[in-house]
Short mmCIF file of C-alpha atoms in Angstrom, two decimals:
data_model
loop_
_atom_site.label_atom_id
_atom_site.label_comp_id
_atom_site.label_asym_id
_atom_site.label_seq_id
_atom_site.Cartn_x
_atom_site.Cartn_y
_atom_site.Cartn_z
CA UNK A 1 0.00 0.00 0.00
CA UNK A 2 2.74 2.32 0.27
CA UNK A 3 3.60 4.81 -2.48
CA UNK A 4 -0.06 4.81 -3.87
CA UNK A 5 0.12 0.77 -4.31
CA UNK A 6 -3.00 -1.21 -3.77
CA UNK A 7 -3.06 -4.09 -1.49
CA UNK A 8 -5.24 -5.76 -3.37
CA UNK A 9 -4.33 -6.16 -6.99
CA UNK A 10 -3.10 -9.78 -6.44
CA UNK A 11 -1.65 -9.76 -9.54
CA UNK A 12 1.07 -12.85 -9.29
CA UNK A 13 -0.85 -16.20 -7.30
CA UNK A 14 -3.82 -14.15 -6.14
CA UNK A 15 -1.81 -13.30 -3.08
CA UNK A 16 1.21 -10.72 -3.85
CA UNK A 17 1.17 -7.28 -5.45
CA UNK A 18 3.77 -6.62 -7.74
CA UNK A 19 4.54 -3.62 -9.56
CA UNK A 20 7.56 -2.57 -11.79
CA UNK A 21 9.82 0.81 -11.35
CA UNK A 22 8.97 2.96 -14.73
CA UNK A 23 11.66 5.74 -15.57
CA UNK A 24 9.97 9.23 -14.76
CA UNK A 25 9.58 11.88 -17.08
CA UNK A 26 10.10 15.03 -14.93
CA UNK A 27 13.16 16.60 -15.60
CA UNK A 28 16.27 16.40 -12.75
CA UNK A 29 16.83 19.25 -10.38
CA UNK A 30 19.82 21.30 -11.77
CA UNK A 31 23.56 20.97 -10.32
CA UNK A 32 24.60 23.52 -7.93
CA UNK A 33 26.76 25.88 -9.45
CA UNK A 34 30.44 25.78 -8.92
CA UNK A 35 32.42 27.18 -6.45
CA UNK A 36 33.68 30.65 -7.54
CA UNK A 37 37.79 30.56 -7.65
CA UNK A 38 39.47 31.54 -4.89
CA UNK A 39 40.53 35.11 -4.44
CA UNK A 40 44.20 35.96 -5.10
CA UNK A 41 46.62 36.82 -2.97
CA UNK A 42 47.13 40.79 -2.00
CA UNK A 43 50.04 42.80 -3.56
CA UNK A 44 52.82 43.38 -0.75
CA UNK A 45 52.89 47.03 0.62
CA UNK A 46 54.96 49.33 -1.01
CA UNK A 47 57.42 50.74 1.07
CA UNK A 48 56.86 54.77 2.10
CA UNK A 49 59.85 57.02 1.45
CA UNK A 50 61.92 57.42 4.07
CA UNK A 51 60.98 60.63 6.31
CA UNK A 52 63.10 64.00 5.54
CA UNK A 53 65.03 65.11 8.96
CA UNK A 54 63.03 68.11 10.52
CA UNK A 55 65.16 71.31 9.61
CA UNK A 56 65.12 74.48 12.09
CA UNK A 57 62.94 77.12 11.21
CA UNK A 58 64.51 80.33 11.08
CA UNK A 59 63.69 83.69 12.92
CA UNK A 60 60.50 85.71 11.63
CA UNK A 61 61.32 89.31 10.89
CA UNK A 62 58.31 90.73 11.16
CA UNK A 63 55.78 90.54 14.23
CA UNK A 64 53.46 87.54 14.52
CA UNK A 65 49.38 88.16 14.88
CA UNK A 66 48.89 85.51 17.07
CA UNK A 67 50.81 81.77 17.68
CA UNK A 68 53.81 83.25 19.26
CA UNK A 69 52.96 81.80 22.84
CA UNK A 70 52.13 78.10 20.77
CA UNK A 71 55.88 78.08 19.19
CA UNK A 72 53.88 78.86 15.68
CA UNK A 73 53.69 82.65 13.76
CA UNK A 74 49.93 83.13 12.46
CA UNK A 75 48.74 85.91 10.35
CA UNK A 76 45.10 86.17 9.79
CA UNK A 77 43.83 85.49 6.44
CA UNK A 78 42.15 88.73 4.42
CA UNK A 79 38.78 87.88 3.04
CA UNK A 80 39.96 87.77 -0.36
CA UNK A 81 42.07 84.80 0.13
CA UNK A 82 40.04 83.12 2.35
CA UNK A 83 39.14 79.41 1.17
CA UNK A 84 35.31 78.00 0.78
CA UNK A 85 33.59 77.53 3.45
CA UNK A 86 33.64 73.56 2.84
CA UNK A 87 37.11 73.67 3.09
CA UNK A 88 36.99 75.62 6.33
CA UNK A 89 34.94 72.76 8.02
CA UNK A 90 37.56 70.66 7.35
CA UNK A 91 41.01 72.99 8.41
CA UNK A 92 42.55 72.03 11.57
CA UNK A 93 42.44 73.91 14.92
CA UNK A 94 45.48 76.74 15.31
CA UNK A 95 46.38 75.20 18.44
CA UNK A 96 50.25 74.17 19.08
CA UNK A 97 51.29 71.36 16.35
CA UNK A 98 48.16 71.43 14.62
CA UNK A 99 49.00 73.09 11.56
CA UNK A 100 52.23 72.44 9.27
CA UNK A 101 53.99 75.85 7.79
CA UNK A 102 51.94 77.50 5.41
CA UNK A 103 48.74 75.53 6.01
CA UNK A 104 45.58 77.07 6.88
CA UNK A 105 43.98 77.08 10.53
CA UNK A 106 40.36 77.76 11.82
CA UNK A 107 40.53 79.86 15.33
CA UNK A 108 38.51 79.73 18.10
CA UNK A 109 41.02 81.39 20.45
CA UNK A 110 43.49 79.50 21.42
CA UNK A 111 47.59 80.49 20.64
CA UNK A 112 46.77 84.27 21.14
CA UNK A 113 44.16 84.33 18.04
CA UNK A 114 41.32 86.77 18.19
CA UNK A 115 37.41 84.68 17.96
CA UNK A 116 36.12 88.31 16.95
CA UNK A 117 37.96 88.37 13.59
CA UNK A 118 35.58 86.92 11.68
CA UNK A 119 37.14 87.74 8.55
CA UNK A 120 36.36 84.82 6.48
CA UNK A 121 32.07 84.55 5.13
CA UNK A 122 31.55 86.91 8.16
CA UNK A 123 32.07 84.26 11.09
CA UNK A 124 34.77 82.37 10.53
CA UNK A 125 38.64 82.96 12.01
CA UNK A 126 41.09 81.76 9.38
CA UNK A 127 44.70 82.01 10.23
CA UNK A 128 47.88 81.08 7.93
CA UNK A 129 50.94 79.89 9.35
CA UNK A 130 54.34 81.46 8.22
CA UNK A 131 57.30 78.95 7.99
CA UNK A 132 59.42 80.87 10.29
CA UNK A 133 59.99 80.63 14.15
CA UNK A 134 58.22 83.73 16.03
CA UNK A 135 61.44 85.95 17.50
CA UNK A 136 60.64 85.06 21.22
CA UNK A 137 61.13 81.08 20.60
CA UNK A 138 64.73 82.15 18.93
CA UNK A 139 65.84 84.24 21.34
CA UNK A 140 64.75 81.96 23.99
CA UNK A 141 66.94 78.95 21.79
CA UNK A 142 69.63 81.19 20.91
CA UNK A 143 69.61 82.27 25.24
CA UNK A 144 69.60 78.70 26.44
CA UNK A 145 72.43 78.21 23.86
CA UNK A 146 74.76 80.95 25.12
CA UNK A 147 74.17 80.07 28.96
CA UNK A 148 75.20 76.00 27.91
CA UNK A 149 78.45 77.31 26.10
CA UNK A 150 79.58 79.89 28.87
CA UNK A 151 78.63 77.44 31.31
CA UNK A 152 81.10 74.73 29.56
CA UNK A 153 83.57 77.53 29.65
CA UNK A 154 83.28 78.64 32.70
CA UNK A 155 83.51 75.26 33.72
CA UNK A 156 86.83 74.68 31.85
CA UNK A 157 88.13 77.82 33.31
CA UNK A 158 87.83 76.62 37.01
CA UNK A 159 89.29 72.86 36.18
CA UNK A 160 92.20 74.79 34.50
CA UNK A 161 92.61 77.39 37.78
CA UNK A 162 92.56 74.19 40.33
CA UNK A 163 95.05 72.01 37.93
CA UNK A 164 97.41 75.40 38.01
CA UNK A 165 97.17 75.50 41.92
CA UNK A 166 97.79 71.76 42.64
CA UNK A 167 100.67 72.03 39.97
CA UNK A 168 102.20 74.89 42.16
CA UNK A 169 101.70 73.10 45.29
CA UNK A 170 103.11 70.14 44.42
CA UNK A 171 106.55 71.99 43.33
CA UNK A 172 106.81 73.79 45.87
CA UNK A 173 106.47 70.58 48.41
CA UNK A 174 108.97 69.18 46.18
CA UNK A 175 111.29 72.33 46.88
CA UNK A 176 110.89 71.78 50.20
CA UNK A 177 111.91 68.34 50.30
CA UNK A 178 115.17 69.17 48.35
CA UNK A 179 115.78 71.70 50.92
CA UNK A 180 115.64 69.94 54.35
CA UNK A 181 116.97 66.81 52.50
CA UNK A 182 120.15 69.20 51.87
CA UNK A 183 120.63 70.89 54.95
CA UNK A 184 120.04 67.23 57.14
CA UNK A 185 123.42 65.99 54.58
CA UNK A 186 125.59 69.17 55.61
CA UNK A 187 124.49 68.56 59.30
CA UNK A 188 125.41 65.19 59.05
CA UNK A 189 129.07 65.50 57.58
CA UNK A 190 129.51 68.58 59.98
CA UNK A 191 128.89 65.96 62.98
CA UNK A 192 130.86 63.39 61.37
CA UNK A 193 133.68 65.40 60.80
CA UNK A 194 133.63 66.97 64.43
CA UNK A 195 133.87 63.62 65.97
CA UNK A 196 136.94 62.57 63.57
CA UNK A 197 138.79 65.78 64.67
CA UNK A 198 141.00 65.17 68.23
CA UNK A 199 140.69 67.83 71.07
CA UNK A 200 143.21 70.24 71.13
CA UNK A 201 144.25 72.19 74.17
CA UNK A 202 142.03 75.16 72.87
CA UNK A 203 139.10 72.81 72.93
CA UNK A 204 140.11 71.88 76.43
CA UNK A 205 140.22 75.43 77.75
CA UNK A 206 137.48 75.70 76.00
CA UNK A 207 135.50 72.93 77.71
CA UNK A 208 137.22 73.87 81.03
CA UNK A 209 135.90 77.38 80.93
CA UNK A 210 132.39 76.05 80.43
#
């Protein structure tokens, strides 16, 4: 009975139901699709170019704006040079290390700037950076310079002054030396050759008399 079969068709000795497997005409489910190939491998990172050594920027010679307290010389930008205002949205603060020489900075206040320029679309405080060190942070390198070098003179001086004095003592202690080791050898042979010598009667009324 299973499958749809009938139990009772006793088709072979009037007892047993037999039926026979027919091919079927509805078409096979398709294949699963391959397997897509396998990604390939990533390209090695290119090396970046080595870094460029930081060179010393030198002294501004005229006056800074604003910056000078950060280490950094800002000048605020005129309104005729002032960038969209999409591009302002995007400009780093002006604060100390925020902006590389000659990039652009938006101000709110901080490194001595002024947040009542508003010289950029009527509200906005764009500042410019010039590649040069303001005068204070010079004179302040060039200062601690100066007291380094006169203190590594100064220092040399005094090594020089106490190698000068122990040099003099010790010569003179040498001097000395010389000089009692002589007169001990004169008093010496003067002994010896007063007890070689015999008494002669003017030694004796010498002694006497004494």
């Amino acid at each position: 009975g299973e499958c749809g079969t009938s139990r009772t068709a006793n088709n072979c000795g009037e007892t047993s139901d037999v039926y026979r497997l027919c091919a079927s005409d509805e078409p096979l489910p398709p294949a699963p699709p391959p397997a897509p190939p396998a990604s390939p491998p990533a390209p090695p990172a290119i090396p970046l170019p080595p870094t460029p050594p930081l060179r010393a920027l030198a002294a501004c010679e005229a006056p800074c704006a604003a910056g000078s307290g950060c280490g950094t010389c800002l000048d605020a930008v005129v309104p005729k040079f002032c960038p969209p205002e999409s591009e302002i949205a995007l400009l780093p603060k002006c604060k100390a290390g925020g902006v590389v020489p000659g990039g652009l900075c938006e101000a709110d206040g901080e490194c001595g700037t002024d947040p009542t320029l508003n010289t950029c679309h009527g509200w906005r405080d764009v500042y410019k950076r010039r590649a040069c060190a303001p005068a204070e942070q010079s004179s302040a390198s060039s200062g601690k310079g100066a007291a380094f070098t006169l203190g590594l003179l100064l220092g040399g001086a005094a090594l020089a002054a106490v190698a000068v004095v122990l040099a003099a003592y010790t010569y003179r202690s040498s001097r000395r030396s010389k000089s009692r080791s002589a007169v001990a050898g004169r008093s010496a042979r003067e002994i010896q050759g007063r007890a070689g010598a015999s008494p002669g009667p003017e030694h004796l009324v010498a002694i006497s008399s004494l």
